[in-house]
mmCIF file with all atom_site columns, N, CA and C in Angstrom:
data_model
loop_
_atom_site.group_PDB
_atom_site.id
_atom_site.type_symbol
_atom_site.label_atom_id
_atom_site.label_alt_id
_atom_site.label_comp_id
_atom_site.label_asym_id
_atom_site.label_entity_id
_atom_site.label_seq_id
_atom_site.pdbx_PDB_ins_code
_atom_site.Cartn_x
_atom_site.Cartn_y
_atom_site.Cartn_z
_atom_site.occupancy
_atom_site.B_iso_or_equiv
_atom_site.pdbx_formal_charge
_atom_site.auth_seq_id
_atom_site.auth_comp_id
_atom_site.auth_asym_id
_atom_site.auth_atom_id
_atom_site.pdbx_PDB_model_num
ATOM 1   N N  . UNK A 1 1  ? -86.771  141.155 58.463 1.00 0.00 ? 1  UNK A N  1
ATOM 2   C CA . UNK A 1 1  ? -86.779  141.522 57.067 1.00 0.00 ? 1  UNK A CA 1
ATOM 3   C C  . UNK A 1 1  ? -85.990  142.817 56.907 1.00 0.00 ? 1  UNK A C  1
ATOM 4   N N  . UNK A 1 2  ? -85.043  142.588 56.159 1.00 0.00 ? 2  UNK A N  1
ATOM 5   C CA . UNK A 1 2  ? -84.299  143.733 55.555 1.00 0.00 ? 2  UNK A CA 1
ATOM 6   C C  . UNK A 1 2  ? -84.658  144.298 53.969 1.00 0.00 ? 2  UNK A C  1
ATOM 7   N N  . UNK A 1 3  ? -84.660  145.767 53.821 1.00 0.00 ? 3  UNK A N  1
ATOM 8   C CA . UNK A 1 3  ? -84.661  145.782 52.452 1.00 0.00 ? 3  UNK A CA 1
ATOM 9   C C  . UNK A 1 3  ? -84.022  147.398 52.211 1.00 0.00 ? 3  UNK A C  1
ATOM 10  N N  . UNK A 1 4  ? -83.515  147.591 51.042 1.00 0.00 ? 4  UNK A N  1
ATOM 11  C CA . UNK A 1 4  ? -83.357  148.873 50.419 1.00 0.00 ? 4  UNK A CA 1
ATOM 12  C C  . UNK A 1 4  ? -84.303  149.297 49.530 1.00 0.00 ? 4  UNK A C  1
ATOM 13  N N  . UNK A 1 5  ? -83.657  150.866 49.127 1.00 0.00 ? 5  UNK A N  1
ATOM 14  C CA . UNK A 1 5  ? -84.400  151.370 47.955 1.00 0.00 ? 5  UNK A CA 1
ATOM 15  C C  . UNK A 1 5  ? -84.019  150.431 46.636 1.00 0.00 ? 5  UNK A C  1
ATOM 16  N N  . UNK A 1 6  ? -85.012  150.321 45.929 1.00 0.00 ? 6  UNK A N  1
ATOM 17  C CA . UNK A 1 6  ? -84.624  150.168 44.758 1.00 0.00 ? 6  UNK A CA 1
ATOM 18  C C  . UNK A 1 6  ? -85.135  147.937 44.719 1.00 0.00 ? 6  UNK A C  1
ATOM 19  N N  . UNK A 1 7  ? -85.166  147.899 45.946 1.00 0.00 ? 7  UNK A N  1
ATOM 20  C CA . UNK A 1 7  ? -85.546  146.570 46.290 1.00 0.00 ? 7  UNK A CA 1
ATOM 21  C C  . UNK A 1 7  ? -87.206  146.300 45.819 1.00 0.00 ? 7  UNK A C  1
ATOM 22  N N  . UNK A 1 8  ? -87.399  145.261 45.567 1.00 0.00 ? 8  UNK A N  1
ATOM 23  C CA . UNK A 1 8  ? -89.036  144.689 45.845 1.00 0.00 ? 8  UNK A CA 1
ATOM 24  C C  . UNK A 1 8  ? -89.746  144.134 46.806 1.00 0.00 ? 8  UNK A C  1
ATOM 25  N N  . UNK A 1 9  ? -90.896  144.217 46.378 1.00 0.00 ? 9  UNK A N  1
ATOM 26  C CA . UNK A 1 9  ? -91.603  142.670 47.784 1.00 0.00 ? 9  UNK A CA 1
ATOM 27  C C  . UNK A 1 9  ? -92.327  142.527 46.764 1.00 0.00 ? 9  UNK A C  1
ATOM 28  N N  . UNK A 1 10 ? -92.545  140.791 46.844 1.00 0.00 ? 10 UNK A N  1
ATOM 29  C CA . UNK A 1 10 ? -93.208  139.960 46.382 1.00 0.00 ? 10 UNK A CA 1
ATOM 30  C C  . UNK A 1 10 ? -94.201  139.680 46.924 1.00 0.00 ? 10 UNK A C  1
ATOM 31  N N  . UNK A 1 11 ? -95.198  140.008 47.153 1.00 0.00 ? 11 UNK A N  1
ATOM 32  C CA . UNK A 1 11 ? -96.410  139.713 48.229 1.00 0.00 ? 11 UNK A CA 1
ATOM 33  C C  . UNK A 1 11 ? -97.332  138.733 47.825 1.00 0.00 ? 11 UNK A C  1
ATOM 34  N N  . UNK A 1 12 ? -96.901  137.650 47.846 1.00 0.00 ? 12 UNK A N  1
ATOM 35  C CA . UNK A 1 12 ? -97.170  136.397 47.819 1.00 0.00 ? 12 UNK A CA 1
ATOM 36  C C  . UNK A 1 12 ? -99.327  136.418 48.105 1.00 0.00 ? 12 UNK A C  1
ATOM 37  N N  . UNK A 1 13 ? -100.419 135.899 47.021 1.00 0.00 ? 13 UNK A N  1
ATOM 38  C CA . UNK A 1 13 ? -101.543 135.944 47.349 1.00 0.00 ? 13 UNK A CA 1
ATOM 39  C C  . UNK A 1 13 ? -102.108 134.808 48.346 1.00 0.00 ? 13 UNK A C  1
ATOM 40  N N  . UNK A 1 14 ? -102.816 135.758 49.268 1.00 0.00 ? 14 UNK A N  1
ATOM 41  C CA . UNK A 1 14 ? -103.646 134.584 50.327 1.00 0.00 ? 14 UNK A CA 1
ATOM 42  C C  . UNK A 1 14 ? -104.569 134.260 50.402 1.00 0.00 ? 14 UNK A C  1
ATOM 43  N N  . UNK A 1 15 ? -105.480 134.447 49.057 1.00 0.00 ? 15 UNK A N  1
ATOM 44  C CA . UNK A 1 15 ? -106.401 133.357 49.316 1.00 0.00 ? 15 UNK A CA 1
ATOM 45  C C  . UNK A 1 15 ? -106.239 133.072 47.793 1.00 0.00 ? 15 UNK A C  1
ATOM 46  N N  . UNK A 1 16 ? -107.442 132.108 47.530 1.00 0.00 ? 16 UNK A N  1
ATOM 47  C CA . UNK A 1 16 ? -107.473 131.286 45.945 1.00 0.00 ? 16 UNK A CA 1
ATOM 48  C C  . UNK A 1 16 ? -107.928 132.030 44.967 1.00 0.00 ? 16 UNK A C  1
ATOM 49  N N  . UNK A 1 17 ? -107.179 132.612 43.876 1.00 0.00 ? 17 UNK A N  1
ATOM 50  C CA . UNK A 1 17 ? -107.602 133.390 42.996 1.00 0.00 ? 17 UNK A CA 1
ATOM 51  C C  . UNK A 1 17 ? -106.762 134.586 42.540 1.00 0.00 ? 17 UNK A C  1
ATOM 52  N N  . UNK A 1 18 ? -106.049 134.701 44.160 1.00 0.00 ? 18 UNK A N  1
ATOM 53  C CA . UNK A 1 18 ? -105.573 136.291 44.165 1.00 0.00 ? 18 UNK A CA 1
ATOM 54  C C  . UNK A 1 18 ? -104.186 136.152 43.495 1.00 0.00 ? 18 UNK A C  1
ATOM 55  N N  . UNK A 1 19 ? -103.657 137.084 42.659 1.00 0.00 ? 19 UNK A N  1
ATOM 56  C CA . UNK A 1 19 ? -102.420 136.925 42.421 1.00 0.00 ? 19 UNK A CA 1
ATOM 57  C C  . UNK A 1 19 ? -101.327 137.642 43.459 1.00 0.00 ? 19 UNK A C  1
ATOM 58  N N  . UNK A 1 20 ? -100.269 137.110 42.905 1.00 0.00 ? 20 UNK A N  1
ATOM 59  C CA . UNK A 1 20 ? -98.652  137.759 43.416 1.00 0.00 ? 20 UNK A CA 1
ATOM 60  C C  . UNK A 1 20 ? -98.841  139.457 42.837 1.00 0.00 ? 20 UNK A C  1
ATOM 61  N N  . UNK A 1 21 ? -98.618  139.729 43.933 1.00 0.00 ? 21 UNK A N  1
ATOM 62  C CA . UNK A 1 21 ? -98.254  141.631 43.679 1.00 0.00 ? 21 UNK A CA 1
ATOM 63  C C  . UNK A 1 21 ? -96.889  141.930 43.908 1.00 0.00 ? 21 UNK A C  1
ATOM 64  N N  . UNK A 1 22 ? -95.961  142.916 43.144 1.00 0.00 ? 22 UNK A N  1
ATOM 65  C CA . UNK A 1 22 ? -94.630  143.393 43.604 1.00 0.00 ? 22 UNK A CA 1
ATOM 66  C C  . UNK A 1 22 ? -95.149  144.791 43.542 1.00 0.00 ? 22 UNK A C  1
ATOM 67  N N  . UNK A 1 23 ? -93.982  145.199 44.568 1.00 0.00 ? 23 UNK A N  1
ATOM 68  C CA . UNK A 1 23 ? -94.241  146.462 45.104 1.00 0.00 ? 23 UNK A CA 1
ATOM 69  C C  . UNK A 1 23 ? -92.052  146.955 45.087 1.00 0.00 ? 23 UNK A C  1
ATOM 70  N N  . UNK A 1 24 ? -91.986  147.953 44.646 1.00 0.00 ? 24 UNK A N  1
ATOM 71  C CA . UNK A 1 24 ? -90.592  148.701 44.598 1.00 0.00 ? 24 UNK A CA 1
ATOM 72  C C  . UNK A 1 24 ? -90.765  149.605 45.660 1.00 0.00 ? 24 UNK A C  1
ATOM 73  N N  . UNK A 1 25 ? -89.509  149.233 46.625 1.00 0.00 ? 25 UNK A N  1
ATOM 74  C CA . UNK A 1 25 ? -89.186  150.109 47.464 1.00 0.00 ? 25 UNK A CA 1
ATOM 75  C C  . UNK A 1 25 ? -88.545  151.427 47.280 1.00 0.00 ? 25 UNK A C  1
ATOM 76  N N  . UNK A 1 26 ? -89.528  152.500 47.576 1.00 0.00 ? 26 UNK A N  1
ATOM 77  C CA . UNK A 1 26 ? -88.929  153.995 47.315 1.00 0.00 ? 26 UNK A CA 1
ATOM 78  C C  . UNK A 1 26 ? -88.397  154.905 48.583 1.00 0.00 ? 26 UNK A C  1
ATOM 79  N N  . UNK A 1 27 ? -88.753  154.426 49.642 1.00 0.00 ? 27 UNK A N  1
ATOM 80  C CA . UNK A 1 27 ? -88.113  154.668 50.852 1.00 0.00 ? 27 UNK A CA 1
ATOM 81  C C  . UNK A 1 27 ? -88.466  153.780 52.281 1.00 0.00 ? 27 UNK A C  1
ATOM 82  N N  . UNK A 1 28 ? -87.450  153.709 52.833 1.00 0.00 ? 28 UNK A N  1
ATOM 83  C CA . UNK A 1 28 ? -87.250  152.649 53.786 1.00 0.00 ? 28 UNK A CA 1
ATOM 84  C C  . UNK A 1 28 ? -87.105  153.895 54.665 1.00 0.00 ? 28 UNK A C  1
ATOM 85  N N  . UNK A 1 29 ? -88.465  153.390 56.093 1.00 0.00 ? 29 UNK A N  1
ATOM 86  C CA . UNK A 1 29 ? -88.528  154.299 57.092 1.00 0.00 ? 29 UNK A CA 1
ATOM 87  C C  . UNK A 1 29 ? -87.962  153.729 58.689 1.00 0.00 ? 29 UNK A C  1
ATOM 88  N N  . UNK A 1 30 ? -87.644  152.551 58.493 1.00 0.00 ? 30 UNK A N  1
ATOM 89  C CA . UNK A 1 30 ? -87.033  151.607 59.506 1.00 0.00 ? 30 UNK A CA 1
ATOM 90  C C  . UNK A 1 30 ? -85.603  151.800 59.759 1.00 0.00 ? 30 UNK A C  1
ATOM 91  N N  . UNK A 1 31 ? -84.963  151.805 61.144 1.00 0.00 ? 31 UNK A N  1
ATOM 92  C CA . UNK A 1 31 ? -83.706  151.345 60.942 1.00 0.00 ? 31 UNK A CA 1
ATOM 93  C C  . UNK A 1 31 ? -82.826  150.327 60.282 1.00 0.00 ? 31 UNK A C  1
ATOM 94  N N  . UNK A 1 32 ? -81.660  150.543 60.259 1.00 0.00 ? 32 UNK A N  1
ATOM 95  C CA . UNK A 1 32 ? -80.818  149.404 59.073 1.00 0.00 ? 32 UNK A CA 1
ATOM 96  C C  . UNK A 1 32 ? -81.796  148.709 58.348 1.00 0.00 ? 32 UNK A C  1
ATOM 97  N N  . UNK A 1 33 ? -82.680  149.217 57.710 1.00 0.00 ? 33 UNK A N  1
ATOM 98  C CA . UNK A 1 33 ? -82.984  148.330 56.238 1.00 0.00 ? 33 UNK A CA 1
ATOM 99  C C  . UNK A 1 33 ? -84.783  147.558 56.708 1.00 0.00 ? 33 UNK A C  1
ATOM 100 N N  . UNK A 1 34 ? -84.998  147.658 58.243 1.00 0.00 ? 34 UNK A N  1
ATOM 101 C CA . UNK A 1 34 ? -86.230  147.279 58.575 1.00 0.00 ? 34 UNK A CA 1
ATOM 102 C C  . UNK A 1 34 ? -87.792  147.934 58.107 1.00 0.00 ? 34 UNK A C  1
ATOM 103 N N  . UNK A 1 35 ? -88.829  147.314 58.651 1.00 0.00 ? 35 UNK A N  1
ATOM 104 C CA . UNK A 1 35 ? -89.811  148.296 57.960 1.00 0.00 ? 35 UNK A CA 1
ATOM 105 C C  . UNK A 1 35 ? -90.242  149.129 59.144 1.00 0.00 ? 35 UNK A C  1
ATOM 106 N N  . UNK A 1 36 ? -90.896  150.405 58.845 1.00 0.00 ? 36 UNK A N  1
ATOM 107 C CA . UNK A 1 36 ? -92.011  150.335 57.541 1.00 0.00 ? 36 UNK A CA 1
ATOM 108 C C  . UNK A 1 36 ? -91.395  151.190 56.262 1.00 0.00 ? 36 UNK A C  1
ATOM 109 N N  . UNK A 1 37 ? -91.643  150.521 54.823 1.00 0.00 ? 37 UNK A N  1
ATOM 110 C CA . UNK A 1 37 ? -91.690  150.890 53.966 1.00 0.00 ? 37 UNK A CA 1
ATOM 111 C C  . UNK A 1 37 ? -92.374  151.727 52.924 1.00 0.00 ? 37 UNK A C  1
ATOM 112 N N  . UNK A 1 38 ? -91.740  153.006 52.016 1.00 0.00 ? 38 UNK A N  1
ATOM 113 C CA . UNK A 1 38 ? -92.842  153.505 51.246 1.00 0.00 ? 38 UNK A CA 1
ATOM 114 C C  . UNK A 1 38 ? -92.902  152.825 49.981 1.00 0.00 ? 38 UNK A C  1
ATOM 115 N N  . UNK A 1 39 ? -93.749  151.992 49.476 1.00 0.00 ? 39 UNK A N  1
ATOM 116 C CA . UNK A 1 39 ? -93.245  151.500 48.143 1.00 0.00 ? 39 UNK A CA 1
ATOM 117 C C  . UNK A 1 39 ? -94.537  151.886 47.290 1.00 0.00 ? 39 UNK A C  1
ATOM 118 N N  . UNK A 1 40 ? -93.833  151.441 45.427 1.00 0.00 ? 40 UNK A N  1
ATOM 119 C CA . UNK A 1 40 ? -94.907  151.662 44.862 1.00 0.00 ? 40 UNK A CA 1
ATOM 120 C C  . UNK A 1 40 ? -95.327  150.682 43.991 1.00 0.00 ? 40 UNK A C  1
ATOM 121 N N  . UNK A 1 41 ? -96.480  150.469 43.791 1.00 0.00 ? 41 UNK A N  1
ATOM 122 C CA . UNK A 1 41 ? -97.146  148.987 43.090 1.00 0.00 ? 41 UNK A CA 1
ATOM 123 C C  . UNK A 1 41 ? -97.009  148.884 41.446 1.00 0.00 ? 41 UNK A C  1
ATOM 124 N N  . UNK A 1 42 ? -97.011  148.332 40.907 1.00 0.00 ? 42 UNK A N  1
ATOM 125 C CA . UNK A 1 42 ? -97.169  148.143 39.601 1.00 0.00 ? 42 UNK A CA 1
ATOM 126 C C  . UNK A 1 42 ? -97.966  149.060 38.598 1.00 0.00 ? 42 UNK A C  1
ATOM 127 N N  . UNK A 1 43 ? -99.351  149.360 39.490 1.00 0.00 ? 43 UNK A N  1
ATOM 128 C CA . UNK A 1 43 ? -100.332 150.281 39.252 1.00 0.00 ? 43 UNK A CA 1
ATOM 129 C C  . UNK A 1 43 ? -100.199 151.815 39.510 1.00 0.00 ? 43 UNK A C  1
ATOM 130 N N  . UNK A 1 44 ? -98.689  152.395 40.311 1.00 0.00 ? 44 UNK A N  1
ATOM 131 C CA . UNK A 1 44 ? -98.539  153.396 40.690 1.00 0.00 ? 44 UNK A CA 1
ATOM 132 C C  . UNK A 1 44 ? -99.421  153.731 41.755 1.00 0.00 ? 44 UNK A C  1
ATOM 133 N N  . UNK A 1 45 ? -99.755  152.685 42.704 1.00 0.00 ? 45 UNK A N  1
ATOM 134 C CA . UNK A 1 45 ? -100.383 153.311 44.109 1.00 0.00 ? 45 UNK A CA 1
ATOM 135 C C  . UNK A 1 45 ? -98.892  153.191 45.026 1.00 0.00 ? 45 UNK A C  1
ATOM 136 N N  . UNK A 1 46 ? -99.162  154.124 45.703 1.00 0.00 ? 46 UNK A N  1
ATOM 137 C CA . UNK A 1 46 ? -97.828  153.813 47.030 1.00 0.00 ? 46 UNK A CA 1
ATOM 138 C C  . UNK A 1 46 ? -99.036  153.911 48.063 1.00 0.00 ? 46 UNK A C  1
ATOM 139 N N  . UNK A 1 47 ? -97.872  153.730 49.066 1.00 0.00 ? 47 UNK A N  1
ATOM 140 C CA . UNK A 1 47 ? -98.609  153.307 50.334 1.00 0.00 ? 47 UNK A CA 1
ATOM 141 C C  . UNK A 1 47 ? -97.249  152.627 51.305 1.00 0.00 ? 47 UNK A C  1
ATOM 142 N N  . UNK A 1 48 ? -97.977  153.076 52.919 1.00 0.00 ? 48 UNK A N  1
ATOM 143 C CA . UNK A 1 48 ? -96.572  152.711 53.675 1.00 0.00 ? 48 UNK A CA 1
ATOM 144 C C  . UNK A 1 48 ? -96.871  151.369 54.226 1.00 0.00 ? 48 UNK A C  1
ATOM 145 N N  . UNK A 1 49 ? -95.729  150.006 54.043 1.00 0.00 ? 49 UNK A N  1
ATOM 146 C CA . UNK A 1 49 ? -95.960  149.044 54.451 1.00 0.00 ? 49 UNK A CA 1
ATOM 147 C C  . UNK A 1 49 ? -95.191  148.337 55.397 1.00 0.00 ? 49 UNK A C  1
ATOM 148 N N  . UNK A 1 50 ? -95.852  147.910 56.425 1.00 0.00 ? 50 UNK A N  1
ATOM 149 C CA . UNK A 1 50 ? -94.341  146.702 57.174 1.00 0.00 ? 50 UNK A CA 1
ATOM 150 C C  . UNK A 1 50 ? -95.218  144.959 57.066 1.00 0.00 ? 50 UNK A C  1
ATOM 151 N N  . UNK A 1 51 ? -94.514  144.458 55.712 1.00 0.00 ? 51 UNK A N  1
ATOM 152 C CA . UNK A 1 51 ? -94.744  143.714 55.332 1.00 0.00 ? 51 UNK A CA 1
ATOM 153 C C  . UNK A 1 51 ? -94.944  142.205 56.555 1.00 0.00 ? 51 UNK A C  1
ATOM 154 N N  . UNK A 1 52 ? -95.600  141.050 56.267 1.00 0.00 ? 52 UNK A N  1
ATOM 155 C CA . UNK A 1 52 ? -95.968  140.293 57.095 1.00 0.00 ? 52 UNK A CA 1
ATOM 156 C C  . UNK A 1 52 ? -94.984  138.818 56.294 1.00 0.00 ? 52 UNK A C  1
ATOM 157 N N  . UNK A 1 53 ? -95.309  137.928 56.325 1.00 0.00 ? 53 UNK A N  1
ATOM 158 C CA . UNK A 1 53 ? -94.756  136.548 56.231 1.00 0.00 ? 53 UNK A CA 1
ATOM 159 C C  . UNK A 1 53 ? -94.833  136.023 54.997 1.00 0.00 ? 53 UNK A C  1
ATOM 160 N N  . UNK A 1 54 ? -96.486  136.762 54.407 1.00 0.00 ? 54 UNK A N  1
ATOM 161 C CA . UNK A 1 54 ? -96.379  136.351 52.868 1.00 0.00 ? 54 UNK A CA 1
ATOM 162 C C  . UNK A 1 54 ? -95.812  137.100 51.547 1.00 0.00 ? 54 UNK A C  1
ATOM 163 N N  . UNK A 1 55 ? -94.645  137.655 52.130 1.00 0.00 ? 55 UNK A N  1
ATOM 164 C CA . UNK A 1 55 ? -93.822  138.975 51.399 1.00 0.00 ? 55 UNK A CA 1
ATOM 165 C C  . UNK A 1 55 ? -92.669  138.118 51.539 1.00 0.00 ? 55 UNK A C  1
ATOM 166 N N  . UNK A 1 56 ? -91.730  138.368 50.353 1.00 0.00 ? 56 UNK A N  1
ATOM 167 C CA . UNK A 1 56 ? -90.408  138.025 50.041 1.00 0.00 ? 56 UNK A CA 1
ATOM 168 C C  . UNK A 1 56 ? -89.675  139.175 49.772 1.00 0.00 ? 56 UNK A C  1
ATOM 169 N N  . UNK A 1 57 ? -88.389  139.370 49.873 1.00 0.00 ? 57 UNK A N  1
ATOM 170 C CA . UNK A 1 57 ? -87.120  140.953 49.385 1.00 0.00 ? 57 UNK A CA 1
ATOM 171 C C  . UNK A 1 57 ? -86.792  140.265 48.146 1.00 0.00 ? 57 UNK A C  1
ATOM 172 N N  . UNK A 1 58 ? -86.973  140.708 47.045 1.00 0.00 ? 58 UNK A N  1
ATOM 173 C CA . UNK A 1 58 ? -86.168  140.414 46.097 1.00 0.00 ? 58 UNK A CA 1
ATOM 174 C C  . UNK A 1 58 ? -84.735  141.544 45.831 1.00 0.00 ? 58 UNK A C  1
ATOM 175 N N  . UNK A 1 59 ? -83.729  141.441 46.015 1.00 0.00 ? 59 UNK A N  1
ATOM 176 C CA . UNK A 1 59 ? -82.891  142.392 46.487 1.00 0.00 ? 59 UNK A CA 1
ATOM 177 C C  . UNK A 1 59 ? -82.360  143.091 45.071 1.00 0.00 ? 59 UNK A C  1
ATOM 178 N N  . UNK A 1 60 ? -82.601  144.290 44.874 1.00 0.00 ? 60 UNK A N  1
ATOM 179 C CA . UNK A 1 60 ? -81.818  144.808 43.737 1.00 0.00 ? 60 UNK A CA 1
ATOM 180 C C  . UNK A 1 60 ? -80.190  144.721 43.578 1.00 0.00 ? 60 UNK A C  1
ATOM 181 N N  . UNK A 1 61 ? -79.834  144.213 42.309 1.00 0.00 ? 61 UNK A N  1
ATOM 182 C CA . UNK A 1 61 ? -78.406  144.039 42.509 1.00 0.00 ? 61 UNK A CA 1
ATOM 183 C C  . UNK A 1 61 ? -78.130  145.183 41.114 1.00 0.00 ? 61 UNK A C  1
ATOM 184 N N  . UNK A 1 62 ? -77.368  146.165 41.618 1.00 0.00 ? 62 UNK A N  1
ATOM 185 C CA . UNK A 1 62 ? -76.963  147.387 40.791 1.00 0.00 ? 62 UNK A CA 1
ATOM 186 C C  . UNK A 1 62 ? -75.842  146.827 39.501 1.00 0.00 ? 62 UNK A C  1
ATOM 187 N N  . UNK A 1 63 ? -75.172  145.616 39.607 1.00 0.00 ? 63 UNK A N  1
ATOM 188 C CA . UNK A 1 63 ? -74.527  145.080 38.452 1.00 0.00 ? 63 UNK A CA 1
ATOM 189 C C  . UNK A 1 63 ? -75.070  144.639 37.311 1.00 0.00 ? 63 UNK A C  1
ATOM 190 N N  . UNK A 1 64 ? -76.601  144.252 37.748 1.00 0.00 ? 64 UNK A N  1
ATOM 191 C CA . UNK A 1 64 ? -77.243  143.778 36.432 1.00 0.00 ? 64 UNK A CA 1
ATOM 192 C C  . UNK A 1 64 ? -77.290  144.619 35.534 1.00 0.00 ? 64 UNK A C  1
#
């Protein structure tokens, strides 16, 4: 998993009920683009993550 600043994770819910959380990447502590990540939630919690399998990069594209 690669990601930048300015990127998301989609953290996909694992069990029945739970929803999808995104989280914005505010600093990437990994080499070239790996984790662990500092990101921050929707709710304004941060927290450092190295995301697992049920996480997706949604990649920021600066043209939009």
């Amino acid at each position: 998993m690669r990601a930048s600043v300015g990127d998301r994770l989609l953290v996909h819910g694992r069990i029945v009920g739970q929803h999808d959380r995104t989280a914005e990447v505010i600093e990437v502590l990994g080499e070239n683009g790996t984790p662990p990540y500092r990101v921050r939630f929707e709710d304004g919690h941060e927290t450092l993550m190295s995301p697992g399998p049920d996480t997706v990069v949604q990649h920021f594209d600066a043209t939009d």
